[in-house]
Short mmCIF file of C-alpha atoms in Angstrom, two decimals:
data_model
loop_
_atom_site.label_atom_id
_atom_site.label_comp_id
_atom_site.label_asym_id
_atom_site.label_seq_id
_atom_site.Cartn_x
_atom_site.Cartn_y
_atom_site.Cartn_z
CA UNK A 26 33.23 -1.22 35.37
CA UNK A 27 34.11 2.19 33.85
CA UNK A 28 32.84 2.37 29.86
CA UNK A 29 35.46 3.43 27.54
CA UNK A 30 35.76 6.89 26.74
CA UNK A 31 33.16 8.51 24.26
CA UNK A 32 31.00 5.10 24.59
CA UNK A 33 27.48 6.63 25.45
CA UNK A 34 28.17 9.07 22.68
CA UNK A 35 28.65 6.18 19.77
CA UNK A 36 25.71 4.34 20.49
CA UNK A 37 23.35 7.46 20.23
CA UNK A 38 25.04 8.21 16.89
CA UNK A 39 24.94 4.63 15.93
CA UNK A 40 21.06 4.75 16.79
CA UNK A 41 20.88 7.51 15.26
CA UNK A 42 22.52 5.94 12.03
CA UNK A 43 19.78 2.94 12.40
CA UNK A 44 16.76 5.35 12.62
CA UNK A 45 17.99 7.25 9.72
CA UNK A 46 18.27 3.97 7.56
CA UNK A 47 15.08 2.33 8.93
CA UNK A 48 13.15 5.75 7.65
CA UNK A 49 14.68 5.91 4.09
CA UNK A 50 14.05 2.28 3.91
CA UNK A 51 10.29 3.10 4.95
CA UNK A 52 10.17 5.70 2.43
CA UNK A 53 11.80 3.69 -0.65
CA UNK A 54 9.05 0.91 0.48
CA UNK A 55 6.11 4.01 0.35
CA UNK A 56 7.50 5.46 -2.99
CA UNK A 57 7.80 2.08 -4.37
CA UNK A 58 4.28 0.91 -3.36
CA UNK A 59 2.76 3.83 -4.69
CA UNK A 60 4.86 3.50 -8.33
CA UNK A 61 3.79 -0.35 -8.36
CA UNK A 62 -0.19 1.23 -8.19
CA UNK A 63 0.43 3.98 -10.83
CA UNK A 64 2.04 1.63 -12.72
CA UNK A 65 -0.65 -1.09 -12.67
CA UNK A 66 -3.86 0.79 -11.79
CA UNK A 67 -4.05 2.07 -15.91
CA UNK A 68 -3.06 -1.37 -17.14
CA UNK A 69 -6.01 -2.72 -14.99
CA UNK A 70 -8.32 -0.14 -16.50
CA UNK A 71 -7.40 -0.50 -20.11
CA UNK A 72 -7.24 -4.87 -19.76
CA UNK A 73 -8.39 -5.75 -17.49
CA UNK A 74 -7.20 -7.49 -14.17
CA UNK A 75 -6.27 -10.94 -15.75
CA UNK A 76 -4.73 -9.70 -18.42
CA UNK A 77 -1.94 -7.84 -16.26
CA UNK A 78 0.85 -10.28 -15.32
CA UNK A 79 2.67 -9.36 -11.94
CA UNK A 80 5.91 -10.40 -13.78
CA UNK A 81 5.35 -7.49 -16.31
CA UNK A 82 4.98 -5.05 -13.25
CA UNK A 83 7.84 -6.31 -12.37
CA UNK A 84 9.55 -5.80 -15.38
CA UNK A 85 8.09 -2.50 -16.22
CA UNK A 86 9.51 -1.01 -13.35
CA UNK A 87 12.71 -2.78 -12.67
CA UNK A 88 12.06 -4.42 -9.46
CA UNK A 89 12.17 -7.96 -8.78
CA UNK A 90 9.09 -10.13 -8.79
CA UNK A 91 9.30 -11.08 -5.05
CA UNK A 92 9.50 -7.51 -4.21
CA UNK A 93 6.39 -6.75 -5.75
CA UNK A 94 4.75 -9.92 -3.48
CA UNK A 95 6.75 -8.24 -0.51
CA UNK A 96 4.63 -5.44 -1.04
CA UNK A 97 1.15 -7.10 -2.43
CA UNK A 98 0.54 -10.28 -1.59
CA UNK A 99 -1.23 -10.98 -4.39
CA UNK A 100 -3.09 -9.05 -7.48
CA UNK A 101 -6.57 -8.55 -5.60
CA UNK A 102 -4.38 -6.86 -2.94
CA UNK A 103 -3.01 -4.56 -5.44
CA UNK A 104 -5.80 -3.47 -7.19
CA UNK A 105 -7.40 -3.09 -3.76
CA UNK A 106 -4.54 -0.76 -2.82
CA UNK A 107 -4.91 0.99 -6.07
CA UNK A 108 -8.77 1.50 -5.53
CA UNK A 109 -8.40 2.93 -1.97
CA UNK A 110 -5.85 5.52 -3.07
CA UNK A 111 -7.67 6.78 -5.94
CA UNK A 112 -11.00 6.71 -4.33
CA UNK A 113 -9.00 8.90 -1.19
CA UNK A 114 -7.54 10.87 -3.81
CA UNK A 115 -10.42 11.61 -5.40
CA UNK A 116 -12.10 12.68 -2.56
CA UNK A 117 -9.05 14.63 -1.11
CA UNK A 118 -9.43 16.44 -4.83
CA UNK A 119 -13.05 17.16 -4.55
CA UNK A 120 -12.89 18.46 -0.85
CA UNK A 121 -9.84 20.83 -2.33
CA UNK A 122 -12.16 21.96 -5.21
CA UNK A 123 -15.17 22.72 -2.76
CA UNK A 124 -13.11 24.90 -0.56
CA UNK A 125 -10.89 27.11 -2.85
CA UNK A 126 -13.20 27.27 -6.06
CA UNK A 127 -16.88 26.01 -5.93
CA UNK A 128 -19.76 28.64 -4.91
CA UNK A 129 -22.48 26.41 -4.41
CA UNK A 130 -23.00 22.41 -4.98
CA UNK A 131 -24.11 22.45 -8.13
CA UNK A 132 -19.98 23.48 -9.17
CA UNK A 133 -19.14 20.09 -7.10
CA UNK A 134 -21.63 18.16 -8.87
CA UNK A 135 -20.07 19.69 -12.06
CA UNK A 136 -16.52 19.03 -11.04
CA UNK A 137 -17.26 15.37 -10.23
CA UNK A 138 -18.94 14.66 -13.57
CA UNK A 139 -16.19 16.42 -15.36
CA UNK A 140 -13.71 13.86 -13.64
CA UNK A 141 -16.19 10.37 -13.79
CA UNK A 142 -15.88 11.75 -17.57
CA UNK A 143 -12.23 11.18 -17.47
CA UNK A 144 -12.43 8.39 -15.90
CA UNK A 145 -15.00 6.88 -18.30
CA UNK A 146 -12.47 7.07 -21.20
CA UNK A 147 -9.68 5.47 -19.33
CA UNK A 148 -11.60 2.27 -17.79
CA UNK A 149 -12.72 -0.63 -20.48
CA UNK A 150 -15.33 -3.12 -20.08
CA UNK A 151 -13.38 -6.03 -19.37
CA UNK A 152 -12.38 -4.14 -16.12
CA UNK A 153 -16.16 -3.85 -14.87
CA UNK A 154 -16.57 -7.46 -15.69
CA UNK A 155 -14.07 -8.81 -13.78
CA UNK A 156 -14.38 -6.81 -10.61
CA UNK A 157 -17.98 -7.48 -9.44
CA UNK A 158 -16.79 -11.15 -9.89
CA UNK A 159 -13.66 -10.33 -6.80
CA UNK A 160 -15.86 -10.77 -3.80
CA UNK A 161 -13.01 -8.66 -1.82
CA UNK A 162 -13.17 -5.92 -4.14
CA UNK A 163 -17.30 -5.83 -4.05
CA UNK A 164 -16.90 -6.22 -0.07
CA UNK A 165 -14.50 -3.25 -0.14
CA UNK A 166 -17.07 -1.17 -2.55
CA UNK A 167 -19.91 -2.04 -0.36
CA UNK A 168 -18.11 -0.98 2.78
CA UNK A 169 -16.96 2.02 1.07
CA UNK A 170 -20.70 3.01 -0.41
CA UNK A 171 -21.79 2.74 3.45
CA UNK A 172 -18.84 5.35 5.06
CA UNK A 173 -20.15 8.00 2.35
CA UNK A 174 -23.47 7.75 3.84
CA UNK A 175 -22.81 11.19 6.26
CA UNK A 176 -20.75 13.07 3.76
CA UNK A 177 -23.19 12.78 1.39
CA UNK A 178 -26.24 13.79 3.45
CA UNK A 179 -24.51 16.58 5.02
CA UNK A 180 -24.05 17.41 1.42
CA UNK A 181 -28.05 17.25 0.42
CA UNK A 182 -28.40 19.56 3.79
CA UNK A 183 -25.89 22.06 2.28
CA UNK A 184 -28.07 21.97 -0.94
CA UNK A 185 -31.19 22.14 0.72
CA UNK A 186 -29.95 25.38 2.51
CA UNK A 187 -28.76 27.16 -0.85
CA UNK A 188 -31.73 26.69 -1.91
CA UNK A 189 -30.64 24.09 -4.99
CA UNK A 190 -31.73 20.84 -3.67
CA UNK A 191 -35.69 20.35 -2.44
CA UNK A 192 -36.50 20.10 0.60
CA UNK A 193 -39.25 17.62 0.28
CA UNK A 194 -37.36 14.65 -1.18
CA UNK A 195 -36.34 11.64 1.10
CA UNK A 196 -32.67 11.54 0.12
CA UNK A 197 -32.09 7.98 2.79
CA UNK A 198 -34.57 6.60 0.71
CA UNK A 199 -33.03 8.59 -2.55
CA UNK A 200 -29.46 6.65 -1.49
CA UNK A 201 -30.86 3.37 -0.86
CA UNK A 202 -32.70 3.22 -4.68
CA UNK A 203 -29.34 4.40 -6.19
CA UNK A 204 -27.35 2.15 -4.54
CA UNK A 205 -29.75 -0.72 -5.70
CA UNK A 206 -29.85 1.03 -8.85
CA UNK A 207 -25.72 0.54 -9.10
CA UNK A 208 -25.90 -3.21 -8.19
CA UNK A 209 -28.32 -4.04 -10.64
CA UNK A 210 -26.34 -2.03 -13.30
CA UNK A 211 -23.49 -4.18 -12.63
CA UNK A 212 -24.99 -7.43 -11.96
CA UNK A 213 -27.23 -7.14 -15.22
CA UNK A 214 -23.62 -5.94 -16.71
CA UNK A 215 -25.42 -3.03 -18.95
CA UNK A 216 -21.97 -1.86 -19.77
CA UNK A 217 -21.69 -4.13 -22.04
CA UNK A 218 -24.89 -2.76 -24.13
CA UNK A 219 -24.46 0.50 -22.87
CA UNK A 220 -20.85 2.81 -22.77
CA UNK A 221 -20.19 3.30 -18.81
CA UNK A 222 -20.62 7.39 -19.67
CA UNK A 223 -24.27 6.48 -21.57
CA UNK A 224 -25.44 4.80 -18.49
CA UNK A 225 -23.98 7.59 -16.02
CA UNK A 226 -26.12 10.35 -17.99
CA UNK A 227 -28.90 8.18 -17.74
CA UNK A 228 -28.90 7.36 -14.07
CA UNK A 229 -26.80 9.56 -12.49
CA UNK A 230 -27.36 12.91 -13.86
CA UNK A 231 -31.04 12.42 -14.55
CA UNK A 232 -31.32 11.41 -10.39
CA UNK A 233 -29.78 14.70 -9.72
CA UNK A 234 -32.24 16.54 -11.91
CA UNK A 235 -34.72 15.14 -9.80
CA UNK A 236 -34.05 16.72 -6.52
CA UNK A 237 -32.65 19.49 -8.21
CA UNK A 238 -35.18 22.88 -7.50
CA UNK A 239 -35.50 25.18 -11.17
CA UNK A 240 -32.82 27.04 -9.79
CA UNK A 241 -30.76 24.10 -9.33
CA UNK A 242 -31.76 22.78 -12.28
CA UNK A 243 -31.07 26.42 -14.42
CA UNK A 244 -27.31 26.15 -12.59
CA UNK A 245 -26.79 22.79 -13.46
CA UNK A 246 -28.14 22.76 -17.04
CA UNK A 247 -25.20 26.20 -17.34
CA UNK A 248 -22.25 23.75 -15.59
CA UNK A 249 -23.02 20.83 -17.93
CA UNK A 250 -22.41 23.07 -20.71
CA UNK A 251 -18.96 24.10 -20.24
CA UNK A 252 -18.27 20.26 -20.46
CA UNK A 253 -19.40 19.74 -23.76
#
């Protein structure tokens, strides 16, 4: 049976049609995933999880309620997704800084304490309190601690070679006590006694001054000013 005239011809532009509309459809979906996060993630920081109804999402951005369960099942999921984006966009951010403007580590290590700064004034206590409690969030935190692993060694080698970092300190066993360090910060919930930026001078910066060699320690001591 012959096909009418020009038939081939209208179903590749008709397919064509459906691709077209299945990829701005994709895209609204992406765009309006990653509003939902930027819209949430600060409410999240400043209330804490409970606090932040999925109907004021919602409403906030002018989408309908089911949409935003389309898109997150539920509020875990969401906060998850908002986690996993910052934490990729934060390291996307530092691997940027490293390759256009740092000379050495110690500028990294100065970049991310300038942005955990940042970070410290945005995030309230509630927030800590209610995440170590989400046993998918700690799972995904875990997980995530354990993928760092080679990135950060690689980045004790690189130290190690400029001559920073010394070359007699375990750093396996250096990771292992800071991790354990972490958990017992949060499970003792020390932010409560102590601000979140009191206990990262405390732990985190005096660890690095630890492994730090006296030129390390002269560099660092010069980035840490600029911050105050």
């Amino acid at each position: 049976m012959d096909l009418p005239h020009g038939y081939g011809r209208n179903m590749c532009e008709q397919s064509e049609i459906r691709s077209k509309k299945m990829t701005e459809f994709n895209q609204y979906r992406k765009d309006l995933h990653d509003k939902i996060i930027s819209y949430a993630m600060p409410e999240f920081y400043q209330r804490g999880v409970k606090a932040v109804k999925m109907d004021e999402i919602s409403q906030g951005l002018h989408v309908s309620k089911r949409t935003v369960y389309e898109i997150f099942g539920d509020k875990e999921e969401l906060l998850l997704a908002g986690m996993k984006m910052q934490q990729d966009e934060m390291k996307a951010d530092i691997e940027r800084f490293a390759r256009a403007h740092a000379r050495n580590v110690i500028d990294v290590i100065s970049y991310v304490y300038r942005r955990q700064m940042e970070r410290n004034q945005k995030v309230g206590v509630v927030f800590y309190e209610e995440i170590h409690k989400m046993p998918r969030v700690v799972k995904f935190l875990k997980e995530s601690h354990g993928k760092e692993h080679d990135d950060s060694l690689r980045f004790f080698n690189a130290g190690i070679e400029e001559g920073l970092f010394r070359s007699d300190v375990n750093y396996e066993v250096m990771m292992e006590v800071a991790n354990l360090c972490m958990d017992g910060i949060m499970h003792k919930q020390l932010y409560k006694t102590f601000s979140m930026q009191q206990l990262f001078d405390n732990y985190f910066l005096i660890m690095i001054r630890g492994f730090c060699t006296e030129r390390g320690l002269l560099l660092l001591d010069r980035a840490l000013a600029m911050t105050d």
